[in-house]
Short mmCIF file of C-alpha atoms in Angstrom, two decimals:
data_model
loop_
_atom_site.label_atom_id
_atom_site.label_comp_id
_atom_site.label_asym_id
_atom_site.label_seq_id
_atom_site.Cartn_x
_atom_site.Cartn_y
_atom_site.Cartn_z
CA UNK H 1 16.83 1.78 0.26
CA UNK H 2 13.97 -0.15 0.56
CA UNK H 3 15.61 -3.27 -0.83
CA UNK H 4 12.42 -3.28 -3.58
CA UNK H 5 14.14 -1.80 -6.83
CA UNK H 6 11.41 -0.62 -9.60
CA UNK H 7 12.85 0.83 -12.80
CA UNK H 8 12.72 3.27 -14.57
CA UNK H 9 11.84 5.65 -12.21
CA UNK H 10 10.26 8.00 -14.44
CA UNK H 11 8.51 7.36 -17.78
CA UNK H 12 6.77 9.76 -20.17
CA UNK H 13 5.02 8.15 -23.45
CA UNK H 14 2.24 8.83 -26.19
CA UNK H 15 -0.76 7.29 -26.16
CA UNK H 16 -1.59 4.25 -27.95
CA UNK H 17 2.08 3.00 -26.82
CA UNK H 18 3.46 -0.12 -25.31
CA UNK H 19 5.43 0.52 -22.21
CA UNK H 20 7.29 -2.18 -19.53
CA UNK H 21 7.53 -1.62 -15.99
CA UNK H 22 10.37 -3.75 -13.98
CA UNK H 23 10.25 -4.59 -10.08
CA UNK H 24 13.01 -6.57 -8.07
CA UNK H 25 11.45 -7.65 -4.66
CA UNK H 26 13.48 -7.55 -1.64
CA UNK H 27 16.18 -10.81 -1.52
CA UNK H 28 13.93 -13.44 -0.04
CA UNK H 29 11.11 -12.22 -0.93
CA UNK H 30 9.01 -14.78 -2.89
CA UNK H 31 5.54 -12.41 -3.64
CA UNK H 32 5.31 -9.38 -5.69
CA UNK H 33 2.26 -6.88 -6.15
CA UNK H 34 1.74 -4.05 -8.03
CA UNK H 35 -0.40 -1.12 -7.27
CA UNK H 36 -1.67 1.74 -9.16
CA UNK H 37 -1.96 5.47 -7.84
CA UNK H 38 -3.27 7.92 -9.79
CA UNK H 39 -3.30 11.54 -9.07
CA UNK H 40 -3.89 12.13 -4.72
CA UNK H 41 -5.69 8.64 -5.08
CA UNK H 42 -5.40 5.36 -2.98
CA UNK H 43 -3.70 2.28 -4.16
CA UNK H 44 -5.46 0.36 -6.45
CA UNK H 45 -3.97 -3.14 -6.16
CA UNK H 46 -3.57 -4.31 -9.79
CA UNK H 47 -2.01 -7.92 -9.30
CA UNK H 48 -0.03 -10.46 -7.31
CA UNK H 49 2.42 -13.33 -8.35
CA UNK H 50 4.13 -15.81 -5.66
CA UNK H 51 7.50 -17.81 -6.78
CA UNK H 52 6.19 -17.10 -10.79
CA UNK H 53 2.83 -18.08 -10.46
CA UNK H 54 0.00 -15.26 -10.72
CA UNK H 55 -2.03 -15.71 -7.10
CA UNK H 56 -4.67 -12.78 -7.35
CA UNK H 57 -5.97 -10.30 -9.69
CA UNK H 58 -7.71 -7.28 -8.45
CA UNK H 59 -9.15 -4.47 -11.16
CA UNK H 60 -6.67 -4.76 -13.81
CA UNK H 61 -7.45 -3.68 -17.31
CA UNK H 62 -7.35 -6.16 -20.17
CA UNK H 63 -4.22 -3.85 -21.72
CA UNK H 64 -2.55 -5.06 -18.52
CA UNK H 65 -0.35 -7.86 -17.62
CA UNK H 66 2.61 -8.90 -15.87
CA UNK H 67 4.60 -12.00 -14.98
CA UNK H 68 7.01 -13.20 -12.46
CA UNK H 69 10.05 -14.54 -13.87
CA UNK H 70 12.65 -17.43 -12.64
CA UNK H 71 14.62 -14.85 -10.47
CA UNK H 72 11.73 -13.32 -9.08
CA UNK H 73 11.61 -10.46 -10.47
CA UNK H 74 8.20 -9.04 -11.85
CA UNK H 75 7.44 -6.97 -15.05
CA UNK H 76 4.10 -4.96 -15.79
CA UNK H 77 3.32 -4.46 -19.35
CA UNK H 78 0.92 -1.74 -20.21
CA UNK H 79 -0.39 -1.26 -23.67
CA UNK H 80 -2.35 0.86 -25.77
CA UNK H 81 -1.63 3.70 -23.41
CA UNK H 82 -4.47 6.28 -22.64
CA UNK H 83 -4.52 9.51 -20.84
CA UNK H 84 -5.78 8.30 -17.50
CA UNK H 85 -3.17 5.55 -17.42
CA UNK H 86 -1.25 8.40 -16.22
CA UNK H 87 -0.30 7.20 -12.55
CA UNK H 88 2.54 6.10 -9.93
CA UNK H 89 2.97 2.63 -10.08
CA UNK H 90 4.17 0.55 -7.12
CA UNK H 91 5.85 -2.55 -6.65
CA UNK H 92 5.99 -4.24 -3.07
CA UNK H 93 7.24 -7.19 -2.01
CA UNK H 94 6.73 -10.13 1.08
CA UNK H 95 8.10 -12.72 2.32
CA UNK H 96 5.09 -16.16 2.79
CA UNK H 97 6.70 -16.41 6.11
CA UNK H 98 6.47 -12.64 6.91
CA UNK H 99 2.54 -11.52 6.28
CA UNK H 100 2.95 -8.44 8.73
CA UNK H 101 3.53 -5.98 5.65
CA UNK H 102 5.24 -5.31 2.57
CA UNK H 103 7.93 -3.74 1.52
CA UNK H 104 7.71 -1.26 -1.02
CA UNK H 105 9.47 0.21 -4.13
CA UNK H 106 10.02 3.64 -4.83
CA UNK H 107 7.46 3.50 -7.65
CA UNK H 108 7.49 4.63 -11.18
CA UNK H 109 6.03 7.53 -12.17
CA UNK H 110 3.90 7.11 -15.74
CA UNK H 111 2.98 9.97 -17.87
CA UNK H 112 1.13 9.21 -20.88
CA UNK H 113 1.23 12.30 -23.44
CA UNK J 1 -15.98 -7.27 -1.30
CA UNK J 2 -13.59 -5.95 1.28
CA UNK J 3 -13.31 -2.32 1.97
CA UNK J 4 -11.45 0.48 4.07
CA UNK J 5 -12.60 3.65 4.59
CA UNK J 6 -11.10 6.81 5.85
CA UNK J 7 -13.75 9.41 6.26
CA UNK J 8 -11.25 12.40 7.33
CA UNK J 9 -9.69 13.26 3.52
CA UNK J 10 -7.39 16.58 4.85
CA UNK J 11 -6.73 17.28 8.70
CA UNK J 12 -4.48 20.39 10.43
CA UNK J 13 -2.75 19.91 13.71
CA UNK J 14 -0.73 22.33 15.11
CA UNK J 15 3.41 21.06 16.21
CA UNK J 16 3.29 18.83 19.29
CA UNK J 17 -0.34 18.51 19.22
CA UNK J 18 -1.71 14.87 19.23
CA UNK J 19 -3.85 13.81 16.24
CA UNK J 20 -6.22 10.92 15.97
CA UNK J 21 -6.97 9.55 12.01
CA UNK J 22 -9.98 7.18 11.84
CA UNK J 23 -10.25 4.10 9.44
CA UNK J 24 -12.83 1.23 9.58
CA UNK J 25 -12.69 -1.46 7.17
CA UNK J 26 -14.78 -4.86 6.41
CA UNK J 27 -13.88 -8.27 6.68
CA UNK J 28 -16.30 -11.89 7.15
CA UNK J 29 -13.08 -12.97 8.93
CA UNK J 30 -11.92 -13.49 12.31
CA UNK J 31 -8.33 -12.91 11.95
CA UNK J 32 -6.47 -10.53 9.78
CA UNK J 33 -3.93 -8.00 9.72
CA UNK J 34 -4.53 -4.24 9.69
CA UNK J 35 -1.59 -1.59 9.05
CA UNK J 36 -1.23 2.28 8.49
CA UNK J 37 1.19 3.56 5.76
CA UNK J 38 2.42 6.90 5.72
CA UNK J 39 3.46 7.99 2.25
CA UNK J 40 5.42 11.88 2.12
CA UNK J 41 5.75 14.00 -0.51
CA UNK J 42 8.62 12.28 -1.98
CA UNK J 43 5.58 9.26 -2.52
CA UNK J 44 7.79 6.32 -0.56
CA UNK J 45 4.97 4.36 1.41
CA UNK J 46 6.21 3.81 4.58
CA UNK J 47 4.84 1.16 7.51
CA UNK J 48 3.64 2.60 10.40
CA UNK J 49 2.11 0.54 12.71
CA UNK J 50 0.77 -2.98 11.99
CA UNK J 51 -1.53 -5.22 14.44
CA UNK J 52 -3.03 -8.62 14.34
CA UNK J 53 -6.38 -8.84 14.94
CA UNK J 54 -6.62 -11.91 17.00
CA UNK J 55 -4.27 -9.40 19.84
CA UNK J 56 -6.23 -7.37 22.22
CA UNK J 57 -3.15 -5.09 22.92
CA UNK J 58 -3.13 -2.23 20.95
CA UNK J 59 -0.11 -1.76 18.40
CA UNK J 60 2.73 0.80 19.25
CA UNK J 61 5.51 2.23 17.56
CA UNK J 62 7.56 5.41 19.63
CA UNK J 63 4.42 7.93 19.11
CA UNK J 64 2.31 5.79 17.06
CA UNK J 65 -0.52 3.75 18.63
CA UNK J 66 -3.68 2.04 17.34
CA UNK J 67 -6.96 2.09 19.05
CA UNK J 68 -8.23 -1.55 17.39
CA UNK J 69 -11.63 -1.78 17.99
CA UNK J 70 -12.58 -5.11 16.83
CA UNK J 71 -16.04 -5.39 16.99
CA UNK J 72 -16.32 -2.29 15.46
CA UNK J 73 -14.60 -2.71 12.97
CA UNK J 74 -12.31 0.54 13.88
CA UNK J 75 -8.47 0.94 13.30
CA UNK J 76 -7.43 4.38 14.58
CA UNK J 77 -4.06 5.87 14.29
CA UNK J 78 -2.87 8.16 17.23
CA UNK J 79 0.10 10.73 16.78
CA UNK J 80 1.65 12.24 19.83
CA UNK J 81 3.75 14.73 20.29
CA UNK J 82 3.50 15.55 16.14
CA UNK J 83 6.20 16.88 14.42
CA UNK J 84 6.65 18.91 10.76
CA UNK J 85 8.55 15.40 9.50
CA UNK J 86 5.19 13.68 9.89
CA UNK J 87 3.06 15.50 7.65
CA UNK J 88 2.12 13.23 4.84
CA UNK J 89 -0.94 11.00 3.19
CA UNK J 90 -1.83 8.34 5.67
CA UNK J 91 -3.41 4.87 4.70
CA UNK J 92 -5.27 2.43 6.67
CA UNK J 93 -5.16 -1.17 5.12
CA UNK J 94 -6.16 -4.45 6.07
CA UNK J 95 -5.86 -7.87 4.64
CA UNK J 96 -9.18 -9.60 4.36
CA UNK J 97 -7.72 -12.81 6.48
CA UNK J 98 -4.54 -13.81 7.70
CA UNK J 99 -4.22 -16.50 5.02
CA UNK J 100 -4.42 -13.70 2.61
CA UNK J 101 -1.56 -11.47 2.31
CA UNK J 102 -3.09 -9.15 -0.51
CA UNK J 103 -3.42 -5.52 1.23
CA UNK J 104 -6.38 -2.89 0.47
CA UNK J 105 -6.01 0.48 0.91
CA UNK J 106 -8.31 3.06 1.69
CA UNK J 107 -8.03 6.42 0.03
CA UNK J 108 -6.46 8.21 2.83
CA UNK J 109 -6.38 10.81 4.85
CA UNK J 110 -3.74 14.43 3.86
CA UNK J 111 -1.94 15.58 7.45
CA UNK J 112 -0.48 18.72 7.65
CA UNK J 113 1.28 19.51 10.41
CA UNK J 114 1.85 23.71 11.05
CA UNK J 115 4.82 24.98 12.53
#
């Protein structure tokens, strides 16, 4: 256990559908990213947030967004689902005083129908 | 815009054999961090090796090591002694500075290691 806890692990929905993707960094832990893999791809990194604030944005559709709540922990809404959404999205976490790495979740695995 | 590459998509090494994966990357900066992920089949990403770019030593971990080639612009990952348990994807990453703790990924590089 990684101590970064992404639910649900699995998710499998239609397109044109609204979907919510949860991350819990690592206790501490006061920045949260999420990445996007699709199929034998690299990580795409999609966005960061630091104590609730959003810090840096990299190519993240307009049908994306996410926020960093009170208690750290992070939420990535995807809408209007399409076909090539299809991916394994990751959640890391790190701590300001620790830039050596993050940790990462376990990822949830999106399948768009 | 900063980039990593990995130019070797798929390599084969036979068991105990030692196995070099290249990565350069780009960065204006001076100091930064560079790492290699491994991610398995069951898709965890996993931290390798890290190293600071402002060290000259070379990064190891038990039988990871880095060649860091700074000038270059060349972050190598060396794998002795390999064994089945480390066949996986492999990613080089960098940050672009060491004030910047948003990683990039390049697109990897498949190992399979052979009985």
């Amino acid at each position: 256990d990684s101590g970064v806890t992404q639910t649900p692990k699995h998710l499998i929905t239609a397109t044109g559908q609204r979907v919510t993707l949860r991350c819990s960094p690592r206790s501490g832990d006061l920045s949260v990213y999420w990445y996007q893999q699709s199929l034998d791809q690299g990580l795409q990194f999609l966005i960061q947030y630091y104590n609730g604030e959003e810090r840096a944005k990299g190519n993240i559709l307009e049908r994306f967004s996410a926020q960093q709540f009170p208690d750290l922990h992070s939420e990535l809404n995807l809408s209007s689902l399409e076909l090539g959404d299809s991916a394994l999205y990751f959640c890391a976490s790190s701590s300001r005083t620790d830039s050596l790495g993050y940790t990462f979740g376990s990822g949830t695995r999106l399948t768009v129908v | 815009a900063q980039t990593v590459t990995q130019s070797q998509p798929e390599m084969s090494v036979q068991e105990a054999e030692t196995v070099t994966l290249s990565c350069t990357y780009d960065t204006s900066e001076n100091n930064y961090y560079l790492f290699w992920y491994k991610q398995p089949p069951s898709r965890q990403m996993i931290l390798v090796i890290r190293q600071e770019a402002y060290k000259q030593q070379n990064a190891t971990e038990n039988r990871f090591s880095v060649n860091f080639q700074k000038a270059a612009k060349s972050f190598s990952l060396k794998i002795s002694d390999s064994q089945l348990g480390d066949t996986a994807m492999y990613f080089c990453a960098s940050t672009e500075s060491y004030r910047d703790d948003k990683i990039i990924f390049g697109k990897g590089t498949r190992l399979h290691i052979l009985p």
